[in-house]
Amino acid sequence: MRAPAVSKPKREPKRLLDSRPQLLALQIFVLIAFFLLWHVLTATGLLNPFFFATPLGVLERTGKDLLTAAFYRHLGITLLETVLAFSIGTVAGIAIGFWFARAPLVSAVFDPYVKAANAVPRVVLAPIFALWLGLGIWSKVALGVSLTFFIVFFNVYQGVKEVSPVILANARMLGMNGRQLLRHVYLPSAMSWVFSSLHTAVGFALVGAVVGEYLGASAGLGYRIAQAEGVFDTVGVFSGMLVLTIFVIVIDACVSAVENKLLRWRPQTSTTVSTH
Amino acid sequence: MTAALSLQDVTCTFAGGYTAIAGASLDVAPGEFVSIVGPTGCGKSTFLNVAAGLLRPSDGQVLVFGDELDGLNPHAGYMFQTEALMPWKTARDNVAVGLEVRGTTRSVALARADAWLERVGLSDFGDRYPHQMSGGMRKRAALAQTLILDPKIVLMDEPFSALDVQTRQLMENELLELWSADRKSVVFITHDLEEAIALSDRVVLLSAGPRSRIIGEYKIDLPRPRDVAEIRMTGGFLDLHKAIWADLKGEVLKGYARTSRV
C-alpha cells in the first residue's frame, strides 16, 4: 500500500489539467455551494438579510438591471475609463520604460523617485485628481493610469534589461544596427514582459476607474455601488459587485485571447512580475 | 598569402584584473579549419570574441585579411555555444533576418532562407519557433542563420557541446560537408580533442587559464573527405590523439587543480 502513495502526488496535478470538463464542474460546484450556503444562512435568519442581502435578491436585481438602458450607460462609462487608463498607462509605461532601460544615467538618477512614486497609495491621489480634473471621466482615467503605468513600466524596463546577452551578440554579428536591434530584439523581448503583465495592468485600470467613481462621480459602476451603499441598499451593492466580477472575467478572457495570439512563440504560460 | 584572420600578441585583461589570455597569436589561412582546444576556463571563448570584434583586446591586434579590426568583424559569422536564436521568430525568420537587416528584400531573404533550411534538413520546420524544436534542430537553424550570410570566416564556440553523441556526429559530418562545398576559414572551439582532430586541418592547444597562451599546434593531415565516426578508428587518428593528449593532459590537470582549489 505504501509504494503507490509515493508516486501519487506526482500524477495528480497532471490528471487535473488533462480533464478540463471535470475541473470546470468542480469550479461550478464551488460557486453553487457558496450561493447555497449564503441562501441557507440568510433564509434561516443566522445572517440578517438586511446587512447581507439574499442571493436570489441579488440575482433578481442583477437580471433586472441587465434589461435597463441606464445600466449599460454606466457600464459603458466604466469600460471607457478602463480602456483609456489602460491604453495611456501602457503607452507611457512602454515609452518611459524603454527610455530608462536604454539610458542608464536617467534611470540611475530617477530610480529613488520612481520607487517613491510607486510607493504612494493611489487611493489618496483620487481626491487630488478629482480636484484637478473634475468629477468627469478624466479623474478616473488618471487614477487608473497611475496604477497601470508602473506595472507596465517596470516590466518593460526589466524586459529590455534582461535581453539575453548571447542573443544580443548574435544579432549584432548578424549585422543589426541600433534601430534594427530595437525592432528585432529589444521590442519583442520587452513586449513579452508587457503581455505577461497585461492581466494585472487591465485589472488595475479597472480598479482605478471603479475606485475613482466610488469616491466621486455621476456615472459608472463604482458610482452605482456608492449610491446603493448610501441608502443601505445591500442588494444593490452586492449586485454591483457581481456585475464587476463578471466584467473582470470577460475582460480577462479577452486579454488571454490576445496574449495567446501574440505570444505564440512563448514556450508556456508566462510568469508575471507584480510590483505590488 | 594574407591570413584570413590573424591575432597578434593578443592579451585580454578584464576590469577587475583577471587576465584571460596573454600574448596569444594565431594565423588562420583562407579556407583553413582550425580547432582550438583547451581545458575549461582557459579563455577559449574570450579568444573567439576577440576574433569576432565583440571584445576589444587590451593589448595586441587583430588583422582580418590584412586590415586591422576596428569594431565588429564584418567578415565573420559567429555560432554561439548557448541558444542564440531569437525565440520570438520562427526558424525561417531567424535564418532570414541577417539578410533582411543587410538590405535584402523580405521575399528574397525568405526564399534563400528556405533553401538554407533545406540544406540543413529543416525544410519542414520553417514555421516552428525555437522552443518547438529539438536541440539538434536549433543548432541546425543556428548554422543556417550563420552561413546564409556567406561569411568568409566562421567562428564556432563549442556549437555542438550540448548535443547527444549521435546527433553531434551527424552535425559534425554535416558541417564538414557544408564546409568542403564552399571552403571558408573556420575557427572551431571545443574542449573535446577527438572532435577537434576529426574536423580540423590544424589543432591549437591553449594552456590552462588565467593568462592562457598557445602552447602547441598540430597539423592534422588525415585524408578528406572524412566521416567523423569512422575516422576515430584509424591509426593515424589514434597516433595524433595520443601525441596531443600527452600535452593537453598536463594542462587539464592544472586547470582542474585551479578550479577545485576554490
Tab-separated table of N, CA, C and O in Angstrom, chain A residues 198-248:
chain	number	residue	atom	x	y	z
A	198	LEU	N	-0.105	42.016	-18.595
A	198	LEU	CA	-1.341	42.608	-19.101
A	198	LEU	C	-2.550	42.342	-18.203
A	198	LEU	O	-3.364	43.241	-17.970
A	199	HIS	N	-2.625	41.142	-17.690
A	199	HIS	CA	-3.756	40.804	-16.819
A	199	HIS	C	-3.782	41.731	-15.612
A	199	HIS	O	-4.815	42.286	-15.257
A	200	THR	N	-2.609	41.893	-15.014
A	200	THR	CA	-2.515	42.776	-13.864
A	200	THR	C	-2.828	44.208	-14.268
A	200	THR	O	-3.554	44.918	-13.565
A	201	ALA	N	-2.294	44.643	-15.398
A	201	ALA	CA	-2.481	46.023	-15.825
A	201	ALA	C	-3.958	46.338	-16.083
A	201	ALA	O	-4.474	47.361	-15.645
A	202	VAL	N	-4.630	45.427	-16.786
A	202	VAL	CA	-6.055	45.645	-17.058
A	202	VAL	C	-6.835	45.679	-15.755
A	202	VAL	O	-7.693	46.549	-15.535
A	203	GLY	N	-6.503	44.772	-14.869
A	203	GLY	CA	-7.180	44.734	-13.574
A	203	GLY	C	-7.020	46.046	-12.819
A	203	GLY	O	-8.002	46.586	-12.290
A	204	PHE	N	-5.812	46.566	-12.833
A	204	PHE	CA	-5.577	47.813	-12.108
A	204	PHE	C	-6.247	49.011	-12.782
A	204	PHE	O	-6.670	49.952	-12.112
A	205	ALA	N	-6.320	48.983	-14.106
A	205	ALA	CA	-7.021	50.058	-14.813
A	205	ALA	C	-8.482	50.089	-14.358
A	205	ALA	O	-9.061	51.150	-14.109
A	206	LEU	N	-9.056	48.905	-14.217
A	206	LEU	CA	-10.447	48.809	-13.770
A	206	LEU	C	-10.582	49.265	-12.314
A	206	LEU	O	-11.504	50.004	-11.962
A	207	VAL	N	-9.641	48.837	-11.484
A	207	VAL	CA	-9.660	49.258	-10.084
A	207	VAL	C	-9.618	50.789	-10.001
A	207	VAL	O	-10.394	51.412	-9.269
A	208	GLY	N	-8.733	51.396	-10.788
A	208	GLY	CA	-8.623	52.852	-10.801
A	208	GLY	C	-9.945	53.499	-11.160
A	208	GLY	O	-10.405	54.439	-10.509
A	209	ALA	N	-10.575	52.973	-12.213
A	209	ALA	CA	-11.838	53.543	-12.674
A	209	ALA	C	-12.919	53.409	-11.595
A	209	ALA	O	-13.602	54.386	-11.253
A	210	VAL	N	-13.064	52.223	-11.040
A	210	VAL	CA	-14.156	51.979	-10.092
A	210	VAL	C	-13.936	52.744	-8.777
A	210	VAL	O	-14.855	53.368	-8.250
A	211	VAL	N	-12.688	52.720	-8.292
A	211	VAL	CA	-12.416	53.449	-7.050
A	211	VAL	C	-12.655	54.938	-7.256
A	211	VAL	O	-13.238	55.621	-6.407
A	212	GLY	N	-12.242	55.437	-8.404
A	212	GLY	CA	-12.461	56.850	-8.722
A	212	GLY	C	-13.942	57.184	-8.739
A	212	GLY	O	-14.380	58.184	-8.170
A	213	GLU	N	-14.713	56.318	-9.373
A	213	GLU	CA	-16.161	56.531	-9.442
A	213	GLU	C	-16.782	56.461	-8.053
A	213	GLU	O	-17.682	57.225	-7.710
A	214	TYR	N	-16.272	55.539	-7.291
A	214	TYR	CA	-16.809	55.318	-5.949
A	214	TYR	C	-16.629	56.561	-5.089
A	214	TYR	O	-17.483	56.929	-4.296
A	215	LEU	N	-15.470	57.205	-5.274
A	215	LEU	CA	-15.152	58.352	-4.418
A	215	LEU	C	-15.793	59.654	-4.881
A	215	LEU	O	-15.836	60.630	-4.148
A	216	GLY	N	-16.260	59.682	-6.098
A	216	GLY	CA	-16.893	60.931	-6.531
A	216	GLY	C	-17.125	60.932	-8.017
A	216	GLY	O	-16.188	61.072	-8.798
A	217	ALA	N	-18.345	60.717	-8.425
A	217	ALA	CA	-18.661	60.706	-9.845
A	217	ALA	C	-20.168	60.845	-10.019
A	217	ALA	O	-20.913	60.895	-9.031
A	218	SER	N	-20.603	60.909	-11.273
A	218	SER	CA	-22.034	60.964	-11.515
A	218	SER	C	-22.477	59.809	-12.399
A	218	SER	O	-23.612	59.744	-12.831
A	219	ALA	N	-21.552	58.902	-12.694
A	219	ALA	CA	-21.899	57.745	-13.518
A	219	ALA	C	-20.844	56.676	-13.355
A	219	ALA	O	-19.755	56.927	-12.848
A	220	GLY	N	-21.191	55.474	-13.778
A	220	GLY	CA	-20.229	54.366	-13.721
A	220	GLY	C	-20.647	53.330	-12.694
A	220	GLY	O	-21.505	53.575	-11.852
A	221	LEU	N	-20.036	52.143	-12.800
A	221	LEU	CA	-20.391	51.048	-11.903
A	221	LEU	C	-20.034	51.367	-10.457
A	221	LEU	O	-20.782	51.042	-9.526
A	222	GLY	N	-18.882	52.005	-10.255
A	222	GLY	CA	-18.460	52.384	-8.908
A	222	GLY	C	-19.443	53.362	-8.280
A	222	GLY	O	-19.775	53.274	-7.090
A	223	TYR	N	-19.943	54.265	-9.104
A	223	TYR	CA	-20.919	55.250	-8.644
A	223	TYR	C	-22.199	54.574	-8.201
A	223	TYR	O	-22.801	54.916	-7.177
A	224	ARG	N	-22.621	53.566	-8.971
A	224	ARG	CA	-23.837	52.836	-8.628
A	224	ARG	C	-23.696	52.128	-7.277
A	224	ARG	O	-24.609	52.139	-6.453
A	225	ILE	N	-22.523	51.550	-7.060
A	225	ILE	CA	-22.286	50.864	-5.788
A	225	ILE	C	-22.310	51.870	-4.643
A	225	ILE	O	-22.956	51.660	-3.609
A	226	ALA	N	-21.636	52.983	-4.848
A	226	ALA	CA	-21.593	54.020	-3.809
A	226	ALA	C	-23.001	54.512	-3.488
A	226	ALA	O	-23.363	54.729	-2.327
A	227	GLN	N	-23.802	54.673	-4.556
A	227	GLN	CA	-25.179	55.158	-4.371
A	227	GLN	C	-26.023	54.168	-3.576
A	227	GLN	O	-26.746	54.541	-2.652
A	228	ALA	N	-25.898	52.903	-3.929
A	228	ALA	CA	-26.651	51.866	-3.227
A	228	ALA	C	-26.244	51.827	-1.754
A	228	ALA	O	-27.076	51.673	-0.866
A	229	GLU	N	-24.949	51.982	-1.529
A	229	GLU	CA	-24.446	51.972	-0.171
A	229	GLU	C	-25.034	53.123	0.627
A	229	GLU	O	-25.371	52.983	1.808
A	230	GLY	N	-25.175	54.258	-0.038
A	230	GLY	CA	-25.671	55.461	0.620
A	230	GLY	C	-27.074	55.296	1.184
A	230	GLY	O	-27.435	55.946	2.158
A	231	VAL	N	-27.857	54.390	0.572
A	231	VAL	CA	-29.231	54.190	1.054
A	231	VAL	C	-29.385	52.814	1.709
A	231	VAL	O	-30.488	52.279	1.782
A	232	PHE	N	-28.274	52.230	2.156
A	232	PHE	CA	-28.268	50.911	2.810
A	232	PHE	C	-28.935	49.847	1.951
A	232	PHE	O	-29.574	48.946	2.445
A	233	ASP	N	-28.772	49.992	0.641
A	233	ASP	CA	-29.333	49.016	-0.282
A	233	ASP	C	-28.285	47.931	-0.523
A	233	ASP	O	-27.554	47.950	-1.512
A	234	THR	N	-28.189	46.955	0.413
A	234	THR	CA	-27.138	45.930	0.291
A	234	THR	C	-27.315	45.075	-0.954
A	234	THR	O	-26.338	44.642	-1.552
A	235	VAL	N	-28.576	44.851	-1.333
A	235	VAL	CA	-28.805	44.083	-2.561
A	235	VAL	C	-28.152	44.791	-3.740
A	235	VAL	O	-27.468	44.182	-4.566
A	236	GLY	N	-28.297	46.102	-3.797
A	236	GLY	CA	-27.687	46.897	-4.867
A	236	GLY	C	-26.173	46.807	-4.832
A	236	GLY	O	-25.522	46.688	-5.874
A	237	VAL	N	-25.590	46.848	-3.635
A	237	VAL	CA	-24.131	46.776	-3.503
A	237	VAL	C	-23.617	45.440	-4.008
A	237	VAL	O	-22.703	45.368	-4.830
A	238	PHE	N	-24.268	44.353	-3.520
A	238	PHE	CA	-23.810	43.026	-3.946
A	238	PHE	C	-24.052	42.810	-5.429
A	238	PHE	O	-23.240	42.186	-6.115
A	239	SER	N	-25.139	43.341	-5.931
A	239	SER	CA	-25.419	43.222	-7.358
A	239	SER	C	-24.341	43.944	-8.159
A	239	SER	O	-23.854	43.429	-9.182
A	240	GLY	N	-23.936	45.126	-7.662
A	240	GLY	CA	-22.855	45.862	-8.335
A	240	GLY	C	-21.564	45.071	-8.335
A	240	GLY	O	-20.836	45.013	-9.343
A	241	MET	N	-21.288	44.429	-7.190
A	241	MET	CA	-20.065	43.629	-7.109
A	241	MET	C	-20.112	42.450	-8.068
A	241	MET	O	-19.107	42.112	-8.709
A	242	LEU	N	-21.290	41.846	-8.174
A	242	LEU	CA	-21.438	40.710	-9.079
A	242	LEU	C	-21.177	41.126	-10.520
A	242	LEU	O	-20.440	40.457	-11.273
A	243	VAL	N	-21.753	42.270	-10.892
A	243	VAL	CA	-21.563	42.769	-12.253
A	243	VAL	C	-20.081	43.051	-12.506
A	243	VAL	O	-19.531	42.684	-13.548
A	244	LEU	N	-19.419	43.679	-11.528
A	244	LEU	CA	-17.991	43.967	-11.666
A	244	LEU	C	-17.187	42.689	-11.877
A	244	LEU	O	-16.296	42.626	-12.720
A	245	THR	N	-17.546	41.666	-11.099
A	245	THR	CA	-16.832	40.393	-11.200
A	245	THR	C	-16.955	39.800	-12.595
A	245	THR	O	-15.965	39.385	-13.199
A	246	ILE	N	-18.206	39.808	-13.097
A	246	ILE	CA	-18.422	39.259	-14.439
A	246	ILE	C	-17.638	40.076	-15.472
A	246	ILE	O	-16.976	39.535	-16.360
A	247	PHE	N	-17.691	41.383	-15.299
A	247	PHE	CA	-16.995	42.315	-16.174
A	247	PHE	C	-15.497	41.968	-16.224
A	247	PHE	O	-14.888	41.868	-17.289
A	248	VAL	N	-14.888	41.761	-15.065
A	248	VAL	CA	-13.460	41.446	-14.987
A	248	VAL	C	-13.152	40.112	-15.656
A	248	VAL	O	-12.167	39.983	-16.397
